[in-house]
Tab-separated table of C-alpha atoms in Angstrom:
chain	number	residue	atom	x	y	z
Z	54	PRO	CA	-274.214	46.720	-103.333
Z	55	CYS	CA	-271.094	48.799	-103.587
Z	56	GLY	CA	-269.107	46.671	-101.135
Z	57	GLU	CA	-268.312	49.532	-98.744
Z	58	LYS	CA	-270.137	47.849	-95.855
Z	59	ALA	CA	-268.798	44.406	-96.725
Z	60	CYS	CA	-265.212	45.617	-96.506
Z	61	GLY	CA	-265.473	45.697	-92.695
Z	62	ARG	CA	-262.359	47.275	-91.124
Z	63	PHE	CA	-260.600	47.761	-94.460
Z	64	PRO	CA	-263.178	49.514	-96.711
Z	65	SER	CA	-261.142	52.434	-97.889
Z	66	LEU	CA	-258.959	50.751	-100.538
Z	67	PHE	CA	-261.753	49.010	-102.410
Z	68	HIS	CA	-264.205	51.861	-101.952
Z	69	ARG	CA	-261.716	54.352	-103.346
Z	70	LEU	CA	-260.981	52.016	-106.245
Z	71	CYS	CA	-264.650	51.719	-107.060
Z	72	VAL	CA	-265.230	55.480	-106.820
Z	73	HIS	CA	-262.131	56.224	-108.915
Z	74	ARG	CA	-263.301	53.876	-111.647
Z	75	ARG	CA	-266.759	55.370	-111.420
Z	76	LEU	CA	-268.145	51.986	-110.508
Z	77	VAL	CA	-269.652	53.441	-107.356
Z	78	ARG	CA	-271.198	56.827	-106.991
Z	79	PRO	CA	-270.946	58.957	-103.851
Z	80	ALA	CA	-273.650	58.382	-101.253
Z	81	GLY	CA	-275.885	61.181	-102.574
Z	82	GLU	CA	-275.938	59.867	-106.115
Z	83	ARG	CA	-276.161	56.186	-105.277
Z	84	GLU	CA	-279.975	55.839	-105.107
Z	85	ASP	CA	-280.518	57.924	-108.230
Z	86	GLN	CA	-277.990	56.079	-110.331
Z	87	GLU	CA	-278.778	52.550	-109.141
Z	88	ARG	CA	-281.486	52.005	-111.652
Z	89	LEU	CA	-279.358	53.507	-114.451
Z	90	ARG	CA	-276.251	51.373	-113.705
Z	91	PRO	CA	-275.414	48.922	-116.467
Z	92	ARG	CA	-275.483	45.232	-115.761
Z	93	HIS	CA	-271.739	44.733	-116.366
Z	94	HIS	CA	-270.987	47.329	-113.675
Z	95	ARG	CA	-272.885	45.258	-111.149
Z	96	GLU	CA	-270.916	42.156	-112.185
Z	97	VAL	CA	-267.608	43.987	-111.730
Z	98	LEU	CA	-268.654	45.094	-108.243
Z	99	HIS	CA	-269.606	41.516	-107.398
Z	100	HIS	CA	-266.150	40.228	-108.428
Z	101	ALA	CA	-264.412	43.010	-106.480
Z	102	HIS	CA	-266.336	42.069	-103.348
Z	103	GLY	CA	-265.345	38.395	-103.766
Z	104	LEU	CA	-261.659	39.315	-104.101
Z	105	HIS	CA	-261.879	41.351	-100.902
Z	106	GLN	CA	-263.368	38.406	-98.990
Z	107	LEU	CA	-260.550	36.153	-100.221
Z	108	PHE	CA	-257.944	38.733	-99.163
Z	109	HIS	CA	-259.523	39.116	-95.711
Z	110	ARG	CA	-259.583	35.347	-95.110
Z	111	HIS	CA	-255.959	34.941	-96.170
Z	112	ARG	CA	-254.831	37.802	-93.932
Z	113	THR	CA	-256.524	36.838	-90.690
Z	114	GLY	CA	-256.429	33.052	-91.013
Z	115	PHE	CA	-259.314	30.712	-91.202
Z	116	ARG	CA	-259.219	29.732	-87.520
Z	117	HIS	CA	-259.139	33.329	-86.324
Z	118	GLN	CA	-262.029	34.209	-88.595
Z	119	GLN	CA	-263.984	31.233	-87.332
Z	120	LEU	CA	-263.456	32.193	-83.698
Z	121	ALA	CA	-264.169	35.850	-84.401
Z	122	HIS	CA	-267.594	35.012	-85.828
Z	123	SER	CA	-268.311	32.172	-83.388
Z	124	PRO	CA	-270.787	32.734	-80.576
Z	125	VAL	CA	-269.549	33.736	-77.127
Z	126	PRO	CA	-270.192	30.354	-75.414
Z	127	ALA	CA	-267.840	28.589	-77.846
Z	128	ARG	CA	-264.990	30.942	-76.989
Z	129	ARG	CA	-265.688	30.462	-73.323
Z	130	ARG	CA	-265.399	26.707	-73.773
Z	131	GLU	CA	-261.978	27.191	-75.382
Z	132	ASP	CA	-260.839	29.356	-72.441
Z	133	LEU	CA	-262.166	26.797	-69.967
Z	134	LYS	CA	-260.205	23.981	-71.653
Z	135	ARG	CA	-256.996	25.994	-71.468
Z	136	GLY	CA	-257.593	26.807	-67.795
Z	137	LEU	CA	-258.264	23.169	-66.891
Z	138	LEU	CA	-255.119	22.065	-68.717
Z	139	ALA	CA	-253.003	24.636	-66.842
Z	140	ALA	CA	-254.515	23.538	-63.510
Z	141	LEU	CA	-253.742	19.882	-64.313
Z	142	VAL	CA	-250.104	20.723	-65.083
Z	143	LEU	CA	-249.780	22.652	-61.809
Z	144	CYS	CA	-251.259	19.774	-59.794
Z	145	VAL	CA	-248.835	17.255	-61.330
Z	146	ALA	CA	-245.899	19.598	-60.674
Z	147	ALA	CA	-247.006	20.048	-57.051
Z	148	LEU	CA	-246.884	16.276	-56.495
Z	149	PHE	CA	-243.129	16.400	-57.196
Z	150	PHE	CA	-242.421	19.791	-55.639
Z	151	MET	CA	-243.998	19.238	-52.231
Z	152	PRO	CA	-241.787	16.264	-51.163
Z	153	ALA	CA	-238.687	18.037	-52.466
Z	154	SER	CA	-239.485	21.252	-50.607
Z	155	SER	CA	-240.163	19.383	-47.344
Z	156	THR	CA	-236.709	17.704	-47.375
Z	157	ALA	CA	-234.701	20.587	-48.878
Z	158	SER	CA	-233.947	22.142	-45.506
Z	159	SER	CA	-232.689	18.824	-44.148
Z	160	VAL	CA	-230.215	18.093	-46.960
Z	161	ASN	CA	-229.202	21.637	-47.874
Z	162	LEU	CA	-225.433	22.047	-47.448
Z	163	ARG	CA	-225.322	25.806	-48.012
Z	164	TYR	CA	-223.495	27.500	-45.142
Z	165	ASP	CA	-222.971	24.022	-43.710
Z	166	PRO	CA	-220.760	24.236	-40.582
Z	167	VAL	CA	-219.998	20.506	-40.623
Z	168	GLY	CA	-218.629	20.439	-44.165
Z	169	ASP	CA	-216.800	23.720	-43.699
Z	170	GLY	CA	-215.206	22.594	-40.445
Z	171	PHE	CA	-214.408	19.180	-41.916
Z	172	ILE	CA	-212.356	20.551	-44.798
Z	173	ARG	CA	-210.561	23.135	-42.618
Z	174	ASN	CA	-209.508	20.414	-40.184
Z	175	VAL	CA	-208.364	18.138	-43.006
Z	176	VAL	CA	-206.201	20.850	-44.566
Z	177	ALA	CA	-204.696	21.639	-41.152
Z	178	SER	CA	-203.498	18.006	-40.969
Z	179	LEU	CA	-201.558	18.195	-44.258
Z	180	GLU	CA	-198.159	19.597	-45.083
Z	181	ASP	CA	-197.582	22.132	-47.813
Z	182	GLY	CA	-196.737	20.338	-51.065
Z	183	SER	CA	-198.316	17.036	-50.035
Z	184	VAL	CA	-200.428	14.586	-52.058
Z	185	LEU	CA	-203.856	13.557	-50.742
Z	186	PHE	CA	-205.533	10.341	-51.940
Z	187	LEU	CA	-209.314	10.683	-51.673
Z	188	SER	CA	-212.413	8.532	-52.122
Z	189	GLY	CA	-216.079	9.231	-51.506
Z	190	ASP	CA	-218.284	11.877	-53.115
Z	191	VAL	CA	-218.584	14.263	-50.165
Z	192	PRO	CA	-214.840	14.488	-49.259
Z	193	VAL	CA	-213.876	14.795	-52.945
Z	194	PHE	CA	-216.402	17.567	-53.626
Z	195	LEU	CA	-215.508	19.440	-50.438
Z	196	MET	CA	-211.799	19.308	-51.231
Z	197	ASP	CA	-212.361	20.351	-54.845
Z	198	TYR	CA	-214.433	23.301	-53.641
Z	199	HIS	CA	-211.661	24.333	-51.246
Z	200	LEU	CA	-208.970	24.160	-53.935
Z	201	LEU	CA	-210.961	25.727	-56.789
Z	202	VAL	CA	-213.169	28.325	-55.089
Z	203	GLU	CA	-211.440	29.324	-51.883
Z	204	GLU	CA	-207.904	30.629	-51.666
Z	205	PRO	CA	-205.876	27.758	-50.165
Z	206	LYS	CA	-202.730	28.631	-48.268
Z	207	LYS	CA	-201.188	25.224	-48.946
Z	208	GLU	CA	-200.284	23.581	-52.234
Z	209	ILE	CA	-202.076	20.225	-52.121
Z	210	THR	CA	-202.483	17.718	-54.952
Z	211	VAL	CA	-205.681	15.658	-54.787
Z	212	LEU	CA	-205.835	12.229	-56.460
Z	213	VAL	CA	-209.119	10.287	-56.483
Z	214	THR	CA	-208.200	6.695	-55.595
Z	215	PRO	CA	-211.144	4.880	-57.296
Z	216	PHE	CA	-210.167	6.475	-60.635
Z	217	LEU	CA	-206.476	5.617	-60.562
Z	218	ASP	CA	-207.020	2.470	-62.623
Z	219	GLN	CA	-208.786	4.437	-65.385
Z	220	GLN	CA	-206.600	5.567	-68.269
Z	221	TRP	CA	-208.668	8.672	-68.966
Z	222	TYR	CA	-208.138	9.853	-65.371
Z	223	LEU	CA	-204.380	9.276	-65.473
Z	224	SER	CA	-204.200	11.245	-68.735
Z	225	HIS	CA	-206.156	14.050	-67.068
Z	226	VAL	CA	-204.003	14.319	-63.932
Z	227	GLU	CA	-200.777	14.044	-65.956
Z	228	LYS	CA	-201.874	17.143	-67.843
Z	229	TYR	CA	-202.871	19.205	-64.792
Z	230	CYS	CA	-200.259	17.889	-62.322
Z	231	PRO	CA	-196.944	18.249	-64.185
Z	232	HIS	CA	-194.999	18.274	-60.894
Z	233	ILE	CA	-195.986	14.640	-60.218
Z	234	ASP	CA	-194.333	11.735	-62.070
Z	235	PHE	CA	-196.975	9.148	-62.921
Z	236	PRO	CA	-196.108	5.542	-63.844
Z	237	THR	CA	-196.312	4.389	-67.444
Z	238	GLU	CA	-198.488	1.491	-68.529
Z	239	SER	CA	-195.463	-0.780	-68.941
Z	240	GLU	CA	-194.330	-0.022	-65.377
Z	241	ILE	CA	-197.827	-0.799	-64.080
Z	242	GLN	CA	-197.925	-4.126	-65.957
Z	243	ASP	CA	-194.474	-5.117	-64.674
Z	244	ALA	CA	-195.531	-4.383	-61.081
Z	245	LEU	CA	-198.731	-6.395	-61.530
Z	246	ARG	CA	-196.772	-9.385	-62.824
Z	247	ASP	CA	-194.339	-9.230	-59.910
Z	248	GLY	CA	-197.168	-9.194	-57.362
Z	249	ALA	CA	-199.749	-11.733	-58.468
Z	250	GLY	CA	-203.279	-10.902	-57.343
Z	251	ARG	CA	-202.445	-7.296	-56.471
Z	252	ASN	CA	-205.022	-4.581	-56.851
Z	253	ARG	CA	-204.238	-2.294	-59.809
Z	254	ARG	CA	-205.161	0.828	-57.816
Z	255	SER	CA	-202.860	-0.041	-54.919
Z	256	VAL	CA	-200.031	-0.809	-57.362
Z	257	ILE	CA	-200.432	2.596	-59.032
Z	258	THR	CA	-200.598	4.299	-55.617
Z	259	GLU	CA	-197.334	2.672	-54.542
Z	260	LEU	CA	-195.632	3.516	-57.850
Z	261	ILE	CA	-196.667	7.184	-57.457
Z	262	MET	CA	-195.198	7.305	-53.945
Z	263	GLN	CA	-191.991	5.547	-54.997
Z	264	GLY	CA	-191.490	7.759	-58.043
Z	265	ASN	CA	-191.957	11.129	-56.300
Z	266	PRO	CA	-189.437	11.558	-53.488
Z	267	GLN	CA	-189.767	15.349	-53.786
Z	268	VAL	CA	-193.300	15.246	-52.290
Z	269	THR	CA	-193.316	16.308	-48.630
Z	270	GLY	CA	-195.919	13.737	-47.612
Z	271	PHE	CA	-198.550	11.318	-48.886
Z	272	TYR	CA	-201.891	11.224	-47.071
Z	273	SER	CA	-205.248	9.509	-47.343
Z	274	LEU	CA	-208.586	9.991	-45.586
Z	275	HIS	CA	-209.209	6.249	-45.729
Z	276	THR	CA	-207.094	3.111	-45.560
Z	277	PRO	CA	-207.328	1.232	-48.847
Z	278	GLU	CA	-205.267	-1.907	-49.274
Z	279	LEU	CA	-201.551	-1.335	-49.793
Z	280	GLY	CA	-198.598	-3.650	-50.212
Z	281	ALA	CA	-196.357	-4.848	-47.419
Z	282	SER	CA	-193.887	-2.007	-48.018
Z	283	PHE	CA	-196.197	0.773	-46.733
Z	284	GLU	CA	-198.390	1.405	-43.711
Z	285	TYR	CA	-200.868	4.042	-42.526
Z	286	GLN	CA	-200.065	6.355	-39.642
Z	287	PRO	CA	-202.991	8.420	-38.272
Z	288	ARG	CA	-202.112	12.103	-37.947
Z	289	GLY	CA	-204.809	14.658	-37.203
Z	290	MET	CA	-207.688	14.071	-39.619
Z	291	ALA	CA	-205.738	12.062	-42.182
Z	292	PHE	CA	-203.579	8.975	-42.476
Z	293	ARG	CA	-199.984	9.561	-43.484
Z	294	ILE	CA	-198.588	6.803	-45.712
Z	295	VAL	CA	-195.071	5.911	-44.598
Z	296	PRO	CA	-192.661	3.030	-45.355
Z	297	ARG	CA	-193.376	0.091	-43.123
Z	298	GLY	CA	-191.010	-0.128	-40.178
Z	299	SER	CA	-190.196	3.600	-40.096
Z	300	GLU	CA	-188.895	4.832	-36.764
Z	301	LEU	CA	-191.382	6.918	-34.787
Z	302	ASP	CA	-190.905	8.960	-31.637
Z	303	LEU	CA	-194.121	8.168	-29.779
Z	304	GLN	CA	-193.755	11.123	-27.404
Z	305	ARG	CA	-193.382	13.550	-30.292
Z	306	TYR	CA	-196.210	11.830	-32.135
Z	307	TYR	CA	-198.427	12.212	-29.063
Z	308	GLU	CA	-197.551	15.888	-28.616
Z	309	GLU	CA	-198.135	16.733	-32.274
Z	310	ASN	CA	-201.589	15.167	-32.271
Z	311	LEU	CA	-202.400	16.686	-28.893
Z	312	ALA	CA	-201.496	20.132	-30.201
Z	313	TYR	CA	-203.557	19.537	-33.345
Z	314	TYR	CA	-206.695	18.525	-31.444
Z	315	GLY	CA	-206.097	21.349	-29.000
Z	316	ARG	CA	-206.832	23.835	-31.811
Z	317	PHE	CA	-209.404	21.590	-33.469
Z	318	ASP	CA	-212.454	23.393	-34.909
Z	319	MET	CA	-215.504	21.924	-33.180
Z	320	ALA	CA	-218.018	24.184	-34.947
Z	321	GLY	CA	-221.157	22.268	-35.900
Z	322	LEU	CA	-219.861	18.839	-34.874
Z	323	LEU	CA	-222.500	18.026	-32.256
Z	324	ASP	CA	-224.251	15.028	-33.765
Z	325	THR	CA	-227.616	15.784	-32.117
Z	326	PHE	CA	-228.047	18.857	-34.335
Z	327	TYR	CA	-228.073	16.933	-37.621
Z	328	THR	CA	-230.215	13.849	-37.121
Z	329	ASP	CA	-232.106	14.414	-40.427
Z	330	ASN	CA	-229.083	14.865	-42.701
Z	331	ARG	CA	-227.431	11.580	-43.641
Z	332	ARG	CA	-224.422	13.210	-45.304
Z	333	GLU	CA	-223.606	15.347	-42.293
Z	334	LEU	CA	-223.915	12.366	-39.967
Z	335	ASP	CA	-221.487	10.506	-42.213
Z	336	LEU	CA	-219.031	13.407	-41.996
Z	337	ILE	CA	-219.366	13.530	-38.205
Z	338	TYR	CA	-218.705	9.798	-38.040
Z	339	GLN	CA	-215.549	10.278	-40.117
Z	340	VAL	CA	-214.381	13.179	-37.949
Z	341	ALA	CA	-214.794	11.106	-34.768
Z	342	ALA	CA	-212.950	8.181	-36.366
Z	343	TYR	CA	-209.631	10.051	-36.676
Z	344	PRO	CA	-208.920	10.718	-32.955
Z	345	TYR	CA	-210.228	7.216	-32.304
Z	346	GLU	CA	-207.611	5.833	-34.747
Z	347	VAL	CA	-204.867	7.901	-33.070
Z	348	GLY	CA	-205.880	6.356	-29.735
Z	349	LYS	CA	-205.826	2.848	-31.215
Z	350	TYR	CA	-202.381	3.500	-32.733
Z	351	LEU	CA	-200.995	4.529	-29.332
Z	352	ALA	CA	-202.757	1.700	-27.469
Z	353	GLU	CA	-201.283	-0.909	-29.816
Z	354	ARG	CA	-197.820	0.395	-28.850
Z	355	GLY	CA	-198.490	0.256	-25.114
Z	356	GLU	CA	-199.311	3.944	-24.537
Z	357	LEU	CA	-202.687	3.296	-22.894
Z	358	ALA	CA	-202.907	6.481	-20.820
Z	359	LYS	CA	-202.154	8.590	-23.874
Z	360	ALA	CA	-204.675	6.619	-25.918
Z	361	LEU	CA	-207.439	7.462	-23.404
Z	362	VAL	CA	-207.011	11.173	-24.169
Z	363	PHE	CA	-207.949	10.669	-27.812
Z	364	TYR	CA	-210.723	8.176	-27.026
Z	365	SER	CA	-212.310	10.834	-24.814
Z	366	PHE	CA	-212.030	13.453	-27.549
Z	367	ALA	CA	-213.618	11.121	-30.122
Z	368	TYR	CA	-216.517	10.401	-27.753
Z	369	GLN	CA	-217.199	14.136	-27.403
Z	370	ILE	CA	-217.800	14.291	-31.159
Z	371	LEU	CA	-219.804	11.083	-31.552
Z	372	SER	CA	-221.153	8.965	-28.687
Z	373	ALA	CA	-220.492	5.619	-30.354
Z	374	PRO	CA	-220.481	2.341	-28.352
Z	375	GLU	CA	-217.253	1.230	-30.046
Z	376	ILE	CA	-215.383	4.160	-28.493
Z	377	LEU	CA	-216.685	3.256	-25.017
Z	378	ARG	CA	-215.618	-0.352	-25.501
Z	379	LYS	CA	-212.070	0.658	-26.457
Z	380	THR	CA	-211.956	3.003	-23.465
Z	381	ALA	CA	-213.050	0.194	-21.140
Z	382	ASP	CA	-210.421	-2.144	-22.639
Z	383	ALA	CA	-207.699	0.438	-21.998
Z	384	TYR	CA	-208.726	0.860	-18.350
Z	385	ARG	CA	-208.924	-2.908	-17.898
Z	386	GLU	CA	-205.397	-3.387	-19.244
Z	387	MET	CA	-204.200	-0.631	-16.927
Z	388	GLY	CA	-205.762	-2.488	-13.979
Z	389	ASP	CA	-208.507	0.039	-13.236
Z	390	LEU	CA	-211.495	-2.314	-13.266
Z	391	PRO	CA	-214.064	0.067	-11.657
Z	392	GLU	CA	-213.375	2.671	-14.345
Z	393	ALA	CA	-213.517	0.001	-17.037
Z	394	TYR	CA	-216.864	-1.195	-15.691
Z	395	ARG	CA	-218.185	2.398	-15.684
Z	396	HIS	CA	-217.546	2.738	-19.441
Z	397	LEU	CA	-219.333	-0.478	-20.358
């Protein structure tokens, strides 16, 4: 045979070659000349057909050629295997996606009124140019978001207390906080030797406060251990770190905190709204703790009536039994036993 039919989709090149070399006659002459064709012509055509088959297999690939000439049921089996594999992957992915999707709405902090109100109230407690010592993932991330993304109206320097004893962190904050003088390693070691058993973080905190008199105020959201030379003074939603024994006008202190909580942002702070979100409940607990600490600070100095104002405000945020107990103790010390009994 001339090989024209065997060429399949690409017959023209070989057919033209054969016709040009007179190895194949046109269709009208083919039957008449077949019997007159020499034997070596037939051998040449046979070799040309074999070369074409080799070219076709190399071009399309052995696997493609096998599938192309395979029966229809075999190809259907291949498609079925692929479909079953895809379904298996989707089922496994659904096992992980369904629990995540069911809890996403409970832990989503996008447009979160609690976190937004928390950071606004914290910033309102601080002075411009102050240093804030922080600990805890949620307060640190909220404050970083406020300073980096929003446009803060106050210049506040944030230092993460748990990292203060890490050299890499001190090198980082020295680079990005050039207005703060940080202690050297030799100064830290000398202070540790002078106070045996002291915590390295508290020593560094005290050295930072002693070496930066230009800072308007040092604050913390928590009360980590400090030396005997400093104490915490609750103000708004932060604790101001002051030298121990500093004089304080209790009337002015009361009025400042009363004015602060008078403009306090209560948006989203009703604890019954967020029973499924552990992080928001933790923030609400922290928010309620600050007016409670102001009340304790006043009660310890004999200002029981003024302390009751802040106990009442803390109880509006979080109905905790500890707040009721402190309220009852204040009424009992004031001599109002019926009112004390009512809060128990």
